[in-house]
PDB file of N, CA and C in Angstrom:
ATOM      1  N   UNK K   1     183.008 379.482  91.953  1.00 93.00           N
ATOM      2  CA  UNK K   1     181.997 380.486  92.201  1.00 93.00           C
ATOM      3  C   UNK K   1     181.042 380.528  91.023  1.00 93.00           C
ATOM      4  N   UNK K   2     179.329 380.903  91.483  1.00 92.00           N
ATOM      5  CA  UNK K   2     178.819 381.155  90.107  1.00 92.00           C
ATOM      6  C   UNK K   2     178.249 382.244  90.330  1.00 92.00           C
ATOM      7  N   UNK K   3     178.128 383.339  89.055  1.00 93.00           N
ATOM      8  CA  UNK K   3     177.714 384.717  89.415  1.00 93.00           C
ATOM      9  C   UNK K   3     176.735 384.473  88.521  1.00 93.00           C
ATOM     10  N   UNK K   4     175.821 384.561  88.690  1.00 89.00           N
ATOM     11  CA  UNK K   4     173.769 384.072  87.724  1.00 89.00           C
ATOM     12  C   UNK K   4     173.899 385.877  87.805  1.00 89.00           C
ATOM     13  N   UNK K   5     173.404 386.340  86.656  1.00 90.00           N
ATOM     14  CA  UNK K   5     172.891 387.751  86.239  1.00 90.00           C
ATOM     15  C   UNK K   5     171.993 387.943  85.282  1.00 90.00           C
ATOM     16  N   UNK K   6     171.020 388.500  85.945  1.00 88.00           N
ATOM     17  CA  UNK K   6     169.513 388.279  85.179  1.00 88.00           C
ATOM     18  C   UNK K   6     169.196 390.007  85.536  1.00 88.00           C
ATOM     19  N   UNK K   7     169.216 390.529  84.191  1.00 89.00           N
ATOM     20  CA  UNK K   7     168.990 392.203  83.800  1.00 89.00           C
ATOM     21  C   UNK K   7     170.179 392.686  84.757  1.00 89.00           C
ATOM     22  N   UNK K   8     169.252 393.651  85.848  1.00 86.00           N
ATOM     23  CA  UNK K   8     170.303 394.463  86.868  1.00 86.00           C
ATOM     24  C   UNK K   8     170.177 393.389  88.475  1.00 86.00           C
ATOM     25  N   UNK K   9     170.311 391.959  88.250  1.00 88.00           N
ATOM     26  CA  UNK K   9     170.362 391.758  89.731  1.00 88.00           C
ATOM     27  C   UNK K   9     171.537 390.498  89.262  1.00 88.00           C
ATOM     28  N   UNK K  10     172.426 390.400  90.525  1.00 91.00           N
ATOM     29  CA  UNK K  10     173.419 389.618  90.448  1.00 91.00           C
ATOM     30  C   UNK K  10     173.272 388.819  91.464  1.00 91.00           C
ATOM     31  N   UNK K  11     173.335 387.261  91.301  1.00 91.00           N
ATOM     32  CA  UNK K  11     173.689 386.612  92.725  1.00 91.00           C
ATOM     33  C   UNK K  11     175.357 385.308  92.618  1.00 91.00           C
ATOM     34  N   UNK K  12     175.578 385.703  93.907  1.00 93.00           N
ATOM     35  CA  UNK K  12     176.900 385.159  93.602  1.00 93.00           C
ATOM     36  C   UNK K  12     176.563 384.283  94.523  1.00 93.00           C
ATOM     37  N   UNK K  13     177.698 382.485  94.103  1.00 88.00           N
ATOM     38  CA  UNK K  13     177.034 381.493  95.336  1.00 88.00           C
ATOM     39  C   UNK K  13     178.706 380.768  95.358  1.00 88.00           C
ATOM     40  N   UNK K  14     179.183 380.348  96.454  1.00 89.00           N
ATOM     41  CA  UNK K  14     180.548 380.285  96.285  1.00 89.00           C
ATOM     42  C   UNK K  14     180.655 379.635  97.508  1.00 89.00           C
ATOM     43  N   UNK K  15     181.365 378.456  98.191  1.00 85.00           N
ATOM     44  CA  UNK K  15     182.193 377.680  98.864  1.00 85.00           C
ATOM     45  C   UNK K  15     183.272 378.652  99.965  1.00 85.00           C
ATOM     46  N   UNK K  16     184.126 379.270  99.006  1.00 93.00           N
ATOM     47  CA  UNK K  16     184.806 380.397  99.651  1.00 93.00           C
ATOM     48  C   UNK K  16     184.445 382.179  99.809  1.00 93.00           C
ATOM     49  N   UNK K  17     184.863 382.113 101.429  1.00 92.00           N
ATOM     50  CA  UNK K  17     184.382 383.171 101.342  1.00 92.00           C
ATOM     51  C   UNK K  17     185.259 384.094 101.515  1.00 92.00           C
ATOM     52  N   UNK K  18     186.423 384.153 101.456  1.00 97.00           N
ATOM     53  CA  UNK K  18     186.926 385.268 100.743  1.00 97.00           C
ATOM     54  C   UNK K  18     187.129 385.379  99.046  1.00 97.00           C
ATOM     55  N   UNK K  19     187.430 383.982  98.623  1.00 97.00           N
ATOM     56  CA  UNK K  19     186.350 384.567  96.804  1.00 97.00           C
ATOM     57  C   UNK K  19     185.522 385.592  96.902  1.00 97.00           C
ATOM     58  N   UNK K  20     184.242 384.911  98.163  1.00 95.00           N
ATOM     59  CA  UNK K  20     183.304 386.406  98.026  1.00 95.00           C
ATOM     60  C   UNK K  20     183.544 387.852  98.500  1.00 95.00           C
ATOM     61  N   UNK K  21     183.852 387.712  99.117  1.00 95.00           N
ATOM     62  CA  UNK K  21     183.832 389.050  99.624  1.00 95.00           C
ATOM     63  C   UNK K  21     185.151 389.679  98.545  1.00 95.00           C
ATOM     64  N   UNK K  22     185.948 389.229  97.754  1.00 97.00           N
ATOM     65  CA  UNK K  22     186.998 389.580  96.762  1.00 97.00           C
ATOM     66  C   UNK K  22     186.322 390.323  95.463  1.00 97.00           C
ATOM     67  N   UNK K  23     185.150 389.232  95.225  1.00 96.00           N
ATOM     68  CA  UNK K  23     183.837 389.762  94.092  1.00 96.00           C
ATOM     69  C   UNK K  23     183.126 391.100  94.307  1.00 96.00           C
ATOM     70  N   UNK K  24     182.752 390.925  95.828  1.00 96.00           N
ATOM     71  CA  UNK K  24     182.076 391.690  96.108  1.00 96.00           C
ATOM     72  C   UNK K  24     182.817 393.094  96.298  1.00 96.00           C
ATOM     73  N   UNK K  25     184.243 392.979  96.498  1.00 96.00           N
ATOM     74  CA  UNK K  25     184.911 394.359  96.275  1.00 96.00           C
ATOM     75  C   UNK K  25     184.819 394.801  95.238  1.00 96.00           C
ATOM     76  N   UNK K  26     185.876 394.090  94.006  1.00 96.00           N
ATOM     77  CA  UNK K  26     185.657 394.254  92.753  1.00 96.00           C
ATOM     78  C   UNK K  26     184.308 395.143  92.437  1.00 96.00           C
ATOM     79  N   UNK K  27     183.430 394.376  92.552  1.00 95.00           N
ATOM     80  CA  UNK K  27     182.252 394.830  91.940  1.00 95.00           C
ATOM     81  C   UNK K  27     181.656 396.163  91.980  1.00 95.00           C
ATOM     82  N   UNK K  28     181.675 395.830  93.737  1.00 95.00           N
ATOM     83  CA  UNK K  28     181.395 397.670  94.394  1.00 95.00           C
ATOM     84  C   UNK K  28     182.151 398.880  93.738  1.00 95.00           C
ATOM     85  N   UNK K  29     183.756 398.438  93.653  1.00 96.00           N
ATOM     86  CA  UNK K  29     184.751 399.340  92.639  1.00 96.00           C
ATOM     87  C   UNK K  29     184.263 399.702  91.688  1.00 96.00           C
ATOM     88  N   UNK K  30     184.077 398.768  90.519  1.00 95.00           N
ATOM     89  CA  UNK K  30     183.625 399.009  89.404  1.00 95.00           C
ATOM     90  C   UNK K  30     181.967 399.661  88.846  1.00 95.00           C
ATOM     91  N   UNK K  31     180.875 399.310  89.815  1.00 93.00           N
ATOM     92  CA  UNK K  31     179.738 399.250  89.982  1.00 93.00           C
ATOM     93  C   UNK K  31     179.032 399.816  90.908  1.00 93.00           C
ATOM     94  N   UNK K  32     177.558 400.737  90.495  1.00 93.00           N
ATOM     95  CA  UNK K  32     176.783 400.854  92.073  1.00 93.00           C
ATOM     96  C   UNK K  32     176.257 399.777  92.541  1.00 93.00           C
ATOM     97  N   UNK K  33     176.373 398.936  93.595  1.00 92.00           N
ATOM     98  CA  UNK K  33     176.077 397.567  94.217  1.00 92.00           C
ATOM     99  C   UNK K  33     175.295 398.068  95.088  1.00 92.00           C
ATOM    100  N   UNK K  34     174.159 397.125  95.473  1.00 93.00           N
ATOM    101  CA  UNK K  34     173.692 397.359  97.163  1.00 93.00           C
ATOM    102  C   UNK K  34     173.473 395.389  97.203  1.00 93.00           C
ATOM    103  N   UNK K  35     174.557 395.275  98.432  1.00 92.00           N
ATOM    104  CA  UNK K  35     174.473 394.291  98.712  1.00 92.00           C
ATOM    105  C   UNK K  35     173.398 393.947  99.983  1.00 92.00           C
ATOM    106  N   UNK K  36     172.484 393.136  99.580  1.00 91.00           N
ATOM    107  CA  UNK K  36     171.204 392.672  99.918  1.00 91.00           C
ATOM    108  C   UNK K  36     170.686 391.433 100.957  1.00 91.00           C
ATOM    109  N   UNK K  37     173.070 390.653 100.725  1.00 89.00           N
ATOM    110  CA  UNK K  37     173.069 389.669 101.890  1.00 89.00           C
ATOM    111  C   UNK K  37     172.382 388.361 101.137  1.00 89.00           C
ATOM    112  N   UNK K  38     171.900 387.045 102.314  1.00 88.00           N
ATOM    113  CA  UNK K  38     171.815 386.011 101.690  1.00 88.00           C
ATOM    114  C   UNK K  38     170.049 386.122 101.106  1.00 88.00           C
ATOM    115  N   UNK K  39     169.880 385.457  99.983  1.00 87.00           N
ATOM    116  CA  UNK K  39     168.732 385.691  99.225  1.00 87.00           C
ATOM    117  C   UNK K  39     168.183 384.188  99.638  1.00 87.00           C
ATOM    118  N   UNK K  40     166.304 384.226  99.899  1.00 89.00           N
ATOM    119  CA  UNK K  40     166.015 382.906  99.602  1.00 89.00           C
ATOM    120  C   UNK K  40     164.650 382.742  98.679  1.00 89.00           C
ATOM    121  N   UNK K  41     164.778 383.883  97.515  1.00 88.00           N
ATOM    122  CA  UNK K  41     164.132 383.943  96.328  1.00 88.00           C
ATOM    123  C   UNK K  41     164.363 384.745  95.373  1.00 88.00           C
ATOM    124  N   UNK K  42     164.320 384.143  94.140  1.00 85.00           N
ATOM    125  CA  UNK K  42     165.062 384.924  93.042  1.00 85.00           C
ATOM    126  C   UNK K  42     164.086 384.814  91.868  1.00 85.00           C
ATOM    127  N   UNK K  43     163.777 385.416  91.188  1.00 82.00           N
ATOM    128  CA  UNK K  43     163.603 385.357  89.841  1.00 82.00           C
ATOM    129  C   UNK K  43     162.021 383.981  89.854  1.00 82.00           C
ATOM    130  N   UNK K  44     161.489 384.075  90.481  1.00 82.00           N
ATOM    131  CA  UNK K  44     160.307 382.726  90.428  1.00 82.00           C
ATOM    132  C   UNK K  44     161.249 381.502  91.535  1.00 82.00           C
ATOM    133  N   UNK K  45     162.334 381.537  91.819  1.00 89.00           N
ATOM    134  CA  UNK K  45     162.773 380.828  92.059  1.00 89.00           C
ATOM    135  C   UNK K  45     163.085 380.480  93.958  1.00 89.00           C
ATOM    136  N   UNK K  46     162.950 379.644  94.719  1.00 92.00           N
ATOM    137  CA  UNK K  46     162.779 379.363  96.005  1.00 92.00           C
ATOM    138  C   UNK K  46     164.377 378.623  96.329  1.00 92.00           C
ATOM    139  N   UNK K  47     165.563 379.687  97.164  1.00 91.00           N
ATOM    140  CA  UNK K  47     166.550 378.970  97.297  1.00 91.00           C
ATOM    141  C   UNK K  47     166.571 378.477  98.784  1.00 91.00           C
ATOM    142  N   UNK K  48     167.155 377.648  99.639  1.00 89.00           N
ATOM    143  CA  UNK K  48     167.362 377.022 100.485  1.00 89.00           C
ATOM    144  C   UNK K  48     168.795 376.342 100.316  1.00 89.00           C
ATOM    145  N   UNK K  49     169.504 376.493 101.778  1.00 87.00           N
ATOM    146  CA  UNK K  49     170.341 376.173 101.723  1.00 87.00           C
ATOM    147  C   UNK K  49     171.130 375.130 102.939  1.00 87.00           C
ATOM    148  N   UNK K  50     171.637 374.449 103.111  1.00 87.00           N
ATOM    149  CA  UNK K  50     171.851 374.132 104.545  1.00 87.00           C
ATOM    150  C   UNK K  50     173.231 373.676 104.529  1.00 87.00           C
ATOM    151  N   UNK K  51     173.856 374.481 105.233  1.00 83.00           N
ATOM    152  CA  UNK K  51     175.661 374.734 105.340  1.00 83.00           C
ATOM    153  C   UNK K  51     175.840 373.694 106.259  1.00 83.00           C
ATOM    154  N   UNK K  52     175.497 372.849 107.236  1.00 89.00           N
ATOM    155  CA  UNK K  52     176.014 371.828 107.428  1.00 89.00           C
ATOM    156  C   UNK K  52     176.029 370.562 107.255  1.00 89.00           C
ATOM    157  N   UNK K  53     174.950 370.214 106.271  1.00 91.00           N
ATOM    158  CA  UNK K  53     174.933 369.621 105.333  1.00 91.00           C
ATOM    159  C   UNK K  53     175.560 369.287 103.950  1.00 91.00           C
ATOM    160  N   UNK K  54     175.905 370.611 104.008  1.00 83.00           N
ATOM    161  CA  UNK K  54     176.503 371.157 102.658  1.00 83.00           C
ATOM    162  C   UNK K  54     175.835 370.894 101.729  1.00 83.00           C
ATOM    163  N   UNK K  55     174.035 371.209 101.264  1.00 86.00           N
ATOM    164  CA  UNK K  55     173.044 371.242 100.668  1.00 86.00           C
ATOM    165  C   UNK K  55     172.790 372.647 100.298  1.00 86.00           C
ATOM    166  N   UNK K  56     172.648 372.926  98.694  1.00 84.00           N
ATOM    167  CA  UNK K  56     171.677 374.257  98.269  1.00 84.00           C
ATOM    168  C   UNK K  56     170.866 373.543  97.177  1.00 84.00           C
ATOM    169  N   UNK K  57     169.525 374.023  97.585  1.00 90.00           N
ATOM    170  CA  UNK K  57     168.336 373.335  97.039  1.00 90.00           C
ATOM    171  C   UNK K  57     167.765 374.581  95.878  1.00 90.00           C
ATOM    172  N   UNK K  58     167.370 374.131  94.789  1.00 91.00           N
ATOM    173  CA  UNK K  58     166.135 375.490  94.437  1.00 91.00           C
ATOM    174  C   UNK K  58     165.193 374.475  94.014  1.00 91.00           C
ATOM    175  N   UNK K  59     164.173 375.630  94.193  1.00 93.00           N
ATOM    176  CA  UNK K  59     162.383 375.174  93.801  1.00 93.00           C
ATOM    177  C   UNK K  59     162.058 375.682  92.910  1.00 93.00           C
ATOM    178  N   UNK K  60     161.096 375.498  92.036  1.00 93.00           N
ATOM    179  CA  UNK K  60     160.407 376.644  91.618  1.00 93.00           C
ATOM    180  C   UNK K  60     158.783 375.778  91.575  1.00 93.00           C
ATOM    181  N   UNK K  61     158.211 375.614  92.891  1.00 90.00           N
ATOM    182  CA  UNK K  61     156.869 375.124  93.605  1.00 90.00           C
ATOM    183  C   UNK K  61     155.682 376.027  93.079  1.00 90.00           C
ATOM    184  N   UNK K  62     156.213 377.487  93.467  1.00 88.00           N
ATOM    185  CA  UNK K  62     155.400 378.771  93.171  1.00 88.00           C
ATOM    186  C   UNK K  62     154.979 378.514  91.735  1.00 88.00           C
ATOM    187  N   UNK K  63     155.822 378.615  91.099  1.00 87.00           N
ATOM    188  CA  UNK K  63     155.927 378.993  89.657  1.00 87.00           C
ATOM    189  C   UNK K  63     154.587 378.080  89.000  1.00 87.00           C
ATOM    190  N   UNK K  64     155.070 376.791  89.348  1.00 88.00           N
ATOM    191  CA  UNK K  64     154.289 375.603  88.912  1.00 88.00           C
ATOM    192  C   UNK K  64     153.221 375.413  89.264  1.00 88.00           C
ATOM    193  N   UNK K  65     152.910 375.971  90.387  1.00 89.00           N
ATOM    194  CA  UNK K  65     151.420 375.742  91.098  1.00 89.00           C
ATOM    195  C   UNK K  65     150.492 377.381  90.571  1.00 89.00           C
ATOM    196  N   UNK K  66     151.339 378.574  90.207  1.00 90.00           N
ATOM    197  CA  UNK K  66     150.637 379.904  89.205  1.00 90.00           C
ATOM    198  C   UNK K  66     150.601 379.124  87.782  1.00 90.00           C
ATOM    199  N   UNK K  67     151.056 378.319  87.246  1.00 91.00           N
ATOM    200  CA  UNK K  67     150.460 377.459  85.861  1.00 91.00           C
ATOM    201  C   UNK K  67     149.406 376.600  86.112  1.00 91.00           C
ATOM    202  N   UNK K  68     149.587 375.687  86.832  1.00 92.00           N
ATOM    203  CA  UNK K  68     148.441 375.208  87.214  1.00 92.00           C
ATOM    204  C   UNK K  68     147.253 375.740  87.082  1.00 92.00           C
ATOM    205  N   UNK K  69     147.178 377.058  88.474  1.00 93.00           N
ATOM    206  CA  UNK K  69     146.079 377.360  88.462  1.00 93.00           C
ATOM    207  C   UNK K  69     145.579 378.318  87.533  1.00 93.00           C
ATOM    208  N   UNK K  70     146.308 378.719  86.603  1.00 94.00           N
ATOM    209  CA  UNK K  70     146.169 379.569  85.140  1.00 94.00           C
ATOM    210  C   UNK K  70     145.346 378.931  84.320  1.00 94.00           C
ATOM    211  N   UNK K  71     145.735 377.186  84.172  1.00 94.00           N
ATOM    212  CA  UNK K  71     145.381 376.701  83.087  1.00 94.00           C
ATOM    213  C   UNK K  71     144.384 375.445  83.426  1.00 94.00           C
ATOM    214  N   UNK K  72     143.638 376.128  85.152  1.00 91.00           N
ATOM    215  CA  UNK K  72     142.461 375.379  85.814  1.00 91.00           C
ATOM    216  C   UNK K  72     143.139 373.636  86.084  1.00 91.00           C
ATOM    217  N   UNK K  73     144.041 373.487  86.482  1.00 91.00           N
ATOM    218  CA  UNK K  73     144.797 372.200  86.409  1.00 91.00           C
ATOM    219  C   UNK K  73     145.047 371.874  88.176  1.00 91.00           C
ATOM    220  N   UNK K  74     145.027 372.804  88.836  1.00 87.00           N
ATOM    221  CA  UNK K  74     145.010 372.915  90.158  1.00 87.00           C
ATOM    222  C   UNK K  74     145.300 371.859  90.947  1.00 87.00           C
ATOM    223  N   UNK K  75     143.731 370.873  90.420  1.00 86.00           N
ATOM    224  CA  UNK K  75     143.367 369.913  91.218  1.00 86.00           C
ATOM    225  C   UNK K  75     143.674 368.367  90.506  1.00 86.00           C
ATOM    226  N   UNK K  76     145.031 368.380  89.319  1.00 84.00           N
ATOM    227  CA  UNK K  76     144.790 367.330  88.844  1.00 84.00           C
ATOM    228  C   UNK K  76     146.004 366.405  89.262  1.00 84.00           C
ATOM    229  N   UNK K  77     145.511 365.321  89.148  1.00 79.00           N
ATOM    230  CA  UNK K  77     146.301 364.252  89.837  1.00 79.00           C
ATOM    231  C   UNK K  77     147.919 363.821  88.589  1.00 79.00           C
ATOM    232  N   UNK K  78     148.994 363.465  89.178  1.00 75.00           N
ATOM    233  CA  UNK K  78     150.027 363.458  88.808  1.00 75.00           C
ATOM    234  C   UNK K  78     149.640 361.809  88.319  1.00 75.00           C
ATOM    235  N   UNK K  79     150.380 360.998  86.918  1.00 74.00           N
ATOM    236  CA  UNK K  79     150.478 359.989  86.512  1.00 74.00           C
ATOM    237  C   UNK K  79     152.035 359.832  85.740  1.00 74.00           C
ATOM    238  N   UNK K  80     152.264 358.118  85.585  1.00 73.00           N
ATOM    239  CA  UNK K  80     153.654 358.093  85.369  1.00 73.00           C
ATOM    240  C   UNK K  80     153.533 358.653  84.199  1.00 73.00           C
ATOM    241  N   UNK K  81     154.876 359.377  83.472  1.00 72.00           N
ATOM    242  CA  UNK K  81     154.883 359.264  82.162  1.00 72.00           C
ATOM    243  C   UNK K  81     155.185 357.768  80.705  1.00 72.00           C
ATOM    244  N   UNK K  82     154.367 357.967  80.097  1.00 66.00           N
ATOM    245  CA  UNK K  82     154.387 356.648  79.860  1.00 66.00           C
ATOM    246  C   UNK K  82     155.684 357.009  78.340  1.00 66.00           C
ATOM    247  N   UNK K  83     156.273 355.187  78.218  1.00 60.00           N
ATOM    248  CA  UNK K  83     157.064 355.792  77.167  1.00 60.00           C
ATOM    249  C   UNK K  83     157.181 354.650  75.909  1.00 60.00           C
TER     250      UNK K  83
END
C-alpha cells in the first residue's frame, strides 16, 4: 500500500482491498476523514488508472503546459537532448 500525504489530504493506492478499507477504518477511528472515493487529480497531478490492465498512470500535462505558457514557450518545438 502507499499512503502519499501532502498537508491535510491523504491518498491511499493499494492492490488489496481489504488493506483498504482496514486503513480506512483505522483512520476514521483515529481521525476526522471524509472519504472522497476514487480521485483522478491530485496536487497538479492527472491520475488514471485501468484495473484490467492492471495500469496506474500519472501526468502532470497541466502543470507543464501552465510553465510553458508562463514563460511564453507555448509554441516551442521539442529537440533531442544533446549529450
Amino acid at each position: 500500500m502507499f499512503l502519499i500525504l501532502y498537508v491535510d489530504d491523504i491518498l491511499l493506492a493499494t492492490n488489496d482491498l481489504g488493506l483498504l478499507r482496514e486503513t480506512k477504518k483505522f483512520l476514521s477511528r483515529n481521525f476526522e476523514v471524509k472519504d472522497i472515493g476514487e480521485i483522478s487529480y491530485v496536487i497538479g497531478i492527472k491520475i488514471f488508472c485501468n484495473r484490467s490492465q492492471g495500469l496506474l498512470g500519472l501526468s502532470q500535462k497541466a502543470y507543464i503546459n501552465k510553465v510553458l505558457e508562463r514563460f511564453k514557450m507555448k509554441r516551442c518545438l521539442a529537440s533531442p537532448v544533446l549529450s
